[in-house]
């Protein structure tokens, strides 16, 4: 597998391969530390380095190919191995730090450190290839989720787009689902154009998994460009007699403050008379527990004649007012 512009195939040029951690049991506890087995029983062994890329002669390989990369001892020393380009050894070290975490706090810290390297990793084709391969092979859910975040949040949107291309060629449901996770983590404003392109490729069939992931993520990003794109798709679907429910749901989940003014105007019917666009905008206003949102909803309720829109506005007002159900907090009836 090659990335565009890369001359380093993962298996041949890099000379790197990953050994699934679950195939390597933890060594037995030593007499000096009887609690080691109990603390690490649920932690998989780290990824291993078979060889060092020929393209990086300044990096010293491990003395033994069965020895974990020496930098993979925790999140605290990742800076020393990351380097300016987040080379593959730093990627392995970051994944190993997650694997070796024995407490929830250590795991969160290791994941945060790993995700914080997304900007660097995206500029190293070898690291991107390794992450994509790890996404396919890693047996641990927390490692997979961290890799999805690193790939999805890359400032270079060609990286999540590569995941979309690989999705089309994936052969197993697990692999496809993991690649979709990358698309769902592409939540930077720069990803809007890439996501709209993926949605366009569905030719209106937005329930197709890849298109649905793109549509949902546009709603999560919620920039003015993203919400305008969703609104346009809702109007087009309505004009063509297509079901726009997934589009309405995506627009309804927007919480980005930058989209508030557009949503308030759309909820009032300004610029669009499409009922579904207005309904989605009203639903989204309920996500903003602000005075401005409550005032806008009060005004709409006071003058709106359409029963469905009235109901949506009242429901949104309750959420924007942080009203809880009357039975909230009561013990469940046996």
Tab-separated table of N, CA and C in Angstrom, residues 7-79:
chain	number	residue	atom	x	y	z
A	7	UNK	N	7.112	7.001	-1.337
A	7	UNK	CA	7.860	5.919	-1.973
A	7	UNK	C	8.108	4.789	-0.994
A	8	UNK	N	7.369	4.792	0.127
A	8	UNK	CA	7.602	3.810	1.189
A	8	UNK	C	6.401	2.893	1.339
A	9	UNK	N	6.320	1.765	0.632
A	9	UNK	CA	5.263	0.786	0.935
A	9	UNK	C	5.467	0.278	2.351
A	10	UNK	N	4.371	-0.051	3.002
A	10	UNK	CA	4.446	-0.408	4.424
A	10	UNK	C	5.291	-1.640	4.668
A	11	UNK	N	5.078	-2.698	3.873
A	11	UNK	CA	5.764	-3.951	4.166
A	11	UNK	C	7.173	-3.985	3.588
A	12	UNK	N	7.368	-3.497	2.343
A	12	UNK	CA	8.660	-3.660	1.682
A	12	UNK	C	9.609	-2.515	1.972
A	13	UNK	N	9.231	-1.291	1.553
A	13	UNK	CA	10.141	-0.166	1.700
A	13	UNK	C	10.427	0.175	3.144
A	14	UNK	N	9.407	0.126	3.988
A	14	UNK	CA	9.611	0.460	5.393
A	14	UNK	C	10.341	-0.642	6.148
A	15	UNK	N	10.055	-1.856	5.783
A	15	UNK	CA	10.628	-2.967	6.539
A	15	UNK	C	10.040	-3.066	7.921
A	16	UNK	N	8.777	-2.577	8.093
A	16	UNK	CA	8.134	-2.626	9.409
A	16	UNK	C	6.956	-3.575	9.343
A	17	UNK	N	6.734	-4.301	10.403
A	17	UNK	CA	5.506	-5.095	10.476
A	17	UNK	C	5.042	-5.148	11.909
A	18	UNK	N	3.720	-5.258	12.042
A	18	UNK	CA	3.105	-5.244	13.361
A	18	UNK	C	2.728	-6.650	13.764
A	19	UNK	N	3.027	-7.008	14.991
A	19	UNK	CA	2.617	-8.291	15.539
A	19	UNK	C	1.495	-8.032	16.529
A	20	UNK	N	0.362	-8.663	16.308
A	20	UNK	CA	-0.782	-8.424	17.192
A	20	UNK	C	-0.399	-8.709	18.630
A	21	UNK	N	-0.746	-7.762	19.508
A	21	UNK	CA	-0.330	-7.881	20.899
A	21	UNK	C	-0.934	-9.063	21.616
A	22	UNK	N	-2.121	-9.471	21.200
A	22	UNK	CA	-2.771	-10.546	21.941
A	22	UNK	C	-2.070	-11.884	21.732
A	23	UNK	N	-1.169	-11.965	20.738
A	23	UNK	CA	-0.472	-13.215	20.509
A	23	UNK	C	0.740	-13.375	21.413
A	24	UNK	N	1.097	-12.314	22.148
A	24	UNK	CA	2.267	-12.356	23.006
A	24	UNK	C	1.828	-12.223	24.455
A	25	UNK	N	1.834	-13.283	25.261
A	25	UNK	CA	1.398	-13.164	26.653
A	25	UNK	C	2.389	-12.364	27.473
A	26	UNK	N	1.902	-11.745	28.533
A	26	UNK	CA	2.768	-11.014	29.440
A	26	UNK	C	3.714	-11.975	30.151
A	27	UNK	N	4.959	-11.565	30.402
A	27	UNK	CA	5.864	-12.437	31.153
A	27	UNK	C	5.371	-12.630	32.569
A	28	UNK	N	5.713	-13.736	33.192
A	28	UNK	CA	5.237	-13.982	34.562
A	28	UNK	C	5.826	-12.974	35.524
A	29	UNK	N	5.119	-12.763	36.613
A	29	UNK	CA	5.577	-11.801	37.613
A	29	UNK	C	6.835	-12.329	38.286
A	30	UNK	N	7.720	-11.407	38.604
A	30	UNK	CA	8.932	-11.792	39.318
A	30	UNK	C	8.629	-11.895	40.807
A	31	UNK	N	9.447	-12.624	41.564
A	31	UNK	CA	9.196	-12.760	43.014
A	31	UNK	C	9.226	-11.419	43.712
A	32	UNK	N	10.000	-10.458	43.150
A	32	UNK	CA	10.111	-9.164	43.829
A	32	UNK	C	8.855	-8.324	43.650
A	33	UNK	N	8.023	-8.648	42.643
A	33	UNK	CA	6.828	-7.839	42.412
A	33	UNK	C	5.634	-8.750	42.198
A	34	UNK	N	5.100	-9.331	43.273
A	34	UNK	CA	4.019	-10.324	43.145
A	34	UNK	C	2.748	-9.748	42.572
A	35	UNK	N	2.581	-8.426	42.573
A	35	UNK	CA	1.329	-7.855	42.082
A	35	UNK	C	1.355	-7.557	40.599
A	36	UNK	N	2.486	-7.809	39.910
A	36	UNK	CA	2.597	-7.444	38.495
A	36	UNK	C	1.559	-8.149	37.632
A	37	UNK	N	1.332	-9.442	37.878
A	37	UNK	CA	0.392	-10.180	37.056
A	37	UNK	C	-1.002	-9.607	37.183
A	38	UNK	N	-1.413	-9.292	38.395
A	38	UNK	CA	-2.757	-8.756	38.602
A	38	UNK	C	-2.919	-7.411	37.927
A	39	UNK	N	-1.851	-6.587	37.941
A	39	UNK	CA	-1.967	-5.249	37.375
A	39	UNK	C	-1.983	-5.269	35.860
A	40	UNK	N	-1.372	-6.243	35.233
A	40	UNK	CA	-1.235	-6.222	33.779
A	40	UNK	C	-2.022	-7.310	33.078
A	41	UNK	N	-2.865	-8.007	33.806
A	41	UNK	CA	-3.554	-9.137	33.207
A	41	UNK	C	-4.419	-8.727	32.032
A	42	UNK	N	-4.997	-7.518	32.090
A	42	UNK	CA	-5.902	-7.101	31.025
A	42	UNK	C	-5.206	-6.268	29.954
A	43	UNK	N	-3.896	-6.076	30.091
A	43	UNK	CA	-3.173	-5.226	29.153
A	43	UNK	C	-2.460	-6.095	28.125
A	44	UNK	N	-2.688	-5.810	26.835
A	44	UNK	CA	-2.060	-6.594	25.794
A	44	UNK	C	-0.603	-6.195	25.653
A	45	UNK	N	0.209	-7.107	25.114
A	45	UNK	CA	1.604	-6.802	24.879
A	45	UNK	C	1.719	-5.743	23.803
A	46	UNK	N	2.807	-4.968	23.802
A	46	UNK	CA	2.946	-3.872	22.853
A	46	UNK	C	3.223	-4.352	21.445
A	47	UNK	N	2.950	-3.453	20.473
A	47	UNK	CA	3.347	-3.718	19.110
A	47	UNK	C	4.867	-3.840	19.040
A	48	UNK	N	5.345	-4.617	18.101
A	48	UNK	CA	6.775	-4.868	18.005
A	48	UNK	C	7.349	-4.264	16.729
A	49	UNK	N	8.626	-3.994	16.746
A	49	UNK	CA	9.320	-3.492	15.567
A	49	UNK	C	10.179	-4.607	15.006
A	50	UNK	N	9.960	-4.951	13.751
A	50	UNK	CA	10.761	-6.001	13.124
A	50	UNK	C	12.079	-5.435	12.610
A	51	UNK	N	12.026	-4.270	11.968
A	51	UNK	CA	13.238	-3.664	11.438
A	51	UNK	C	13.021	-2.173	11.332
A	52	UNK	N	14.100	-1.446	11.144
A	52	UNK	CA	14.025	0.003	11.024
A	52	UNK	C	14.075	0.378	9.549
A	53	UNK	N	13.292	1.363	9.107
A	53	UNK	CA	13.285	1.734	7.702
A	53	UNK	C	14.673	2.134	7.236
A	54	UNK	N	15.002	1.720	6.004
A	54	UNK	CA	16.282	2.127	5.444
A	54	UNK	C	16.340	3.624	5.228
A	55	UNK	N	15.159	4.253	5.094
A	55	UNK	CA	15.109	5.686	4.842
A	55	UNK	C	15.443	6.500	6.077
A	56	UNK	N	15.612	5.858	7.224
A	56	UNK	CA	15.899	6.588	8.452
A	56	UNK	C	17.151	6.032	9.111
A	57	UNK	N	18.328	6.209	8.472
A	57	UNK	CA	19.542	5.582	8.986
A	57	UNK	C	19.990	6.114	10.327
A	58	UNK	N	19.498	7.270	10.728
A	58	UNK	CA	19.929	7.840	11.990
A	58	UNK	C	19.223	7.205	13.179
A	59	UNK	N	18.258	6.312	12.934
A	59	UNK	CA	17.519	5.674	14.010
A	59	UNK	C	18.135	4.310	14.294
A	60	UNK	N	18.419	4.053	15.529
A	60	UNK	CA	19.061	2.793	15.909
A	60	UNK	C	18.011	1.732	16.184
A	61	UNK	N	18.094	0.572	15.529
A	61	UNK	CA	17.090	-0.474	15.755
A	61	UNK	C	17.265	-1.114	17.119
A	62	UNK	N	16.226	-1.780	17.618
A	62	UNK	CA	16.345	-2.522	18.873
A	62	UNK	C	17.368	-3.639	18.740
A	63	UNK	N	17.956	-4.033	19.861
A	63	UNK	CA	18.955	-5.102	19.827
A	63	UNK	C	18.333	-6.428	19.462
A	64	UNK	N	17.042	-6.593	19.780
A	64	UNK	CA	16.377	-7.877	19.563
A	64	UNK	C	15.043	-7.589	18.912
A	65	UNK	N	14.724	-8.308	17.820
A	65	UNK	CA	13.461	-8.016	17.139
A	65	UNK	C	12.259	-8.458	17.946
A	66	UNK	N	12.450	-9.122	19.047
A	66	UNK	CA	11.333	-9.477	19.924
A	66	UNK	C	11.222	-8.524	21.098
A	67	UNK	N	12.017	-7.461	21.066
A	67	UNK	CA	11.996	-6.488	22.147
A	67	UNK	C	11.189	-5.284	21.728
A	68	UNK	N	10.287	-4.839	22.565
A	68	UNK	CA	9.484	-3.666	22.229
A	68	UNK	C	10.400	-2.468	22.045
A	69	UNK	N	9.973	-1.542	21.194
A	69	UNK	CA	10.753	-0.332	20.975
A	69	UNK	C	11.019	0.346	22.309
A	70	UNK	N	12.271	0.702	22.607
A	70	UNK	CA	12.613	1.164	23.953
A	70	UNK	C	11.922	2.444	24.364
A	71	UNK	N	11.427	3.210	23.385
A	71	UNK	CA	10.724	4.431	23.781
A	71	UNK	C	9.324	4.164	24.282
A	72	UNK	N	8.834	2.940	24.099
A	72	UNK	CA	7.442	2.652	24.418
A	72	UNK	C	7.291	2.275	25.876
A	73	UNK	N	7.630	3.203	26.761
A	73	UNK	CA	7.534	2.906	28.181
A	73	UNK	C	6.510	3.771	28.881
A	74	UNK	N	5.886	4.659	28.177
A	74	UNK	CA	4.864	5.488	28.804
A	74	UNK	C	4.673	6.779	28.040
A	75	UNK	N	3.630	7.524	28.423
A	75	UNK	CA	3.312	8.755	27.708
A	75	UNK	C	4.284	9.863	28.019
A	76	UNK	N	4.959	9.823	29.172
A	76	UNK	CA	5.770	10.954	29.601
A	76	UNK	C	7.007	11.165	28.747
A	77	UNK	N	7.541	10.089	28.143
A	77	UNK	CA	8.774	10.259	27.393
A	77	UNK	C	8.562	10.215	25.884
A	78	UNK	N	7.322	10.437	25.422
A	78	UNK	CA	7.068	10.400	23.987
A	78	UNK	C	7.721	11.564	23.271
A	79	UNK	N	7.864	12.700	23.951
A	79	UNK	CA	8.447	13.855	23.302
A	79	UNK	C	9.857	13.546	22.813
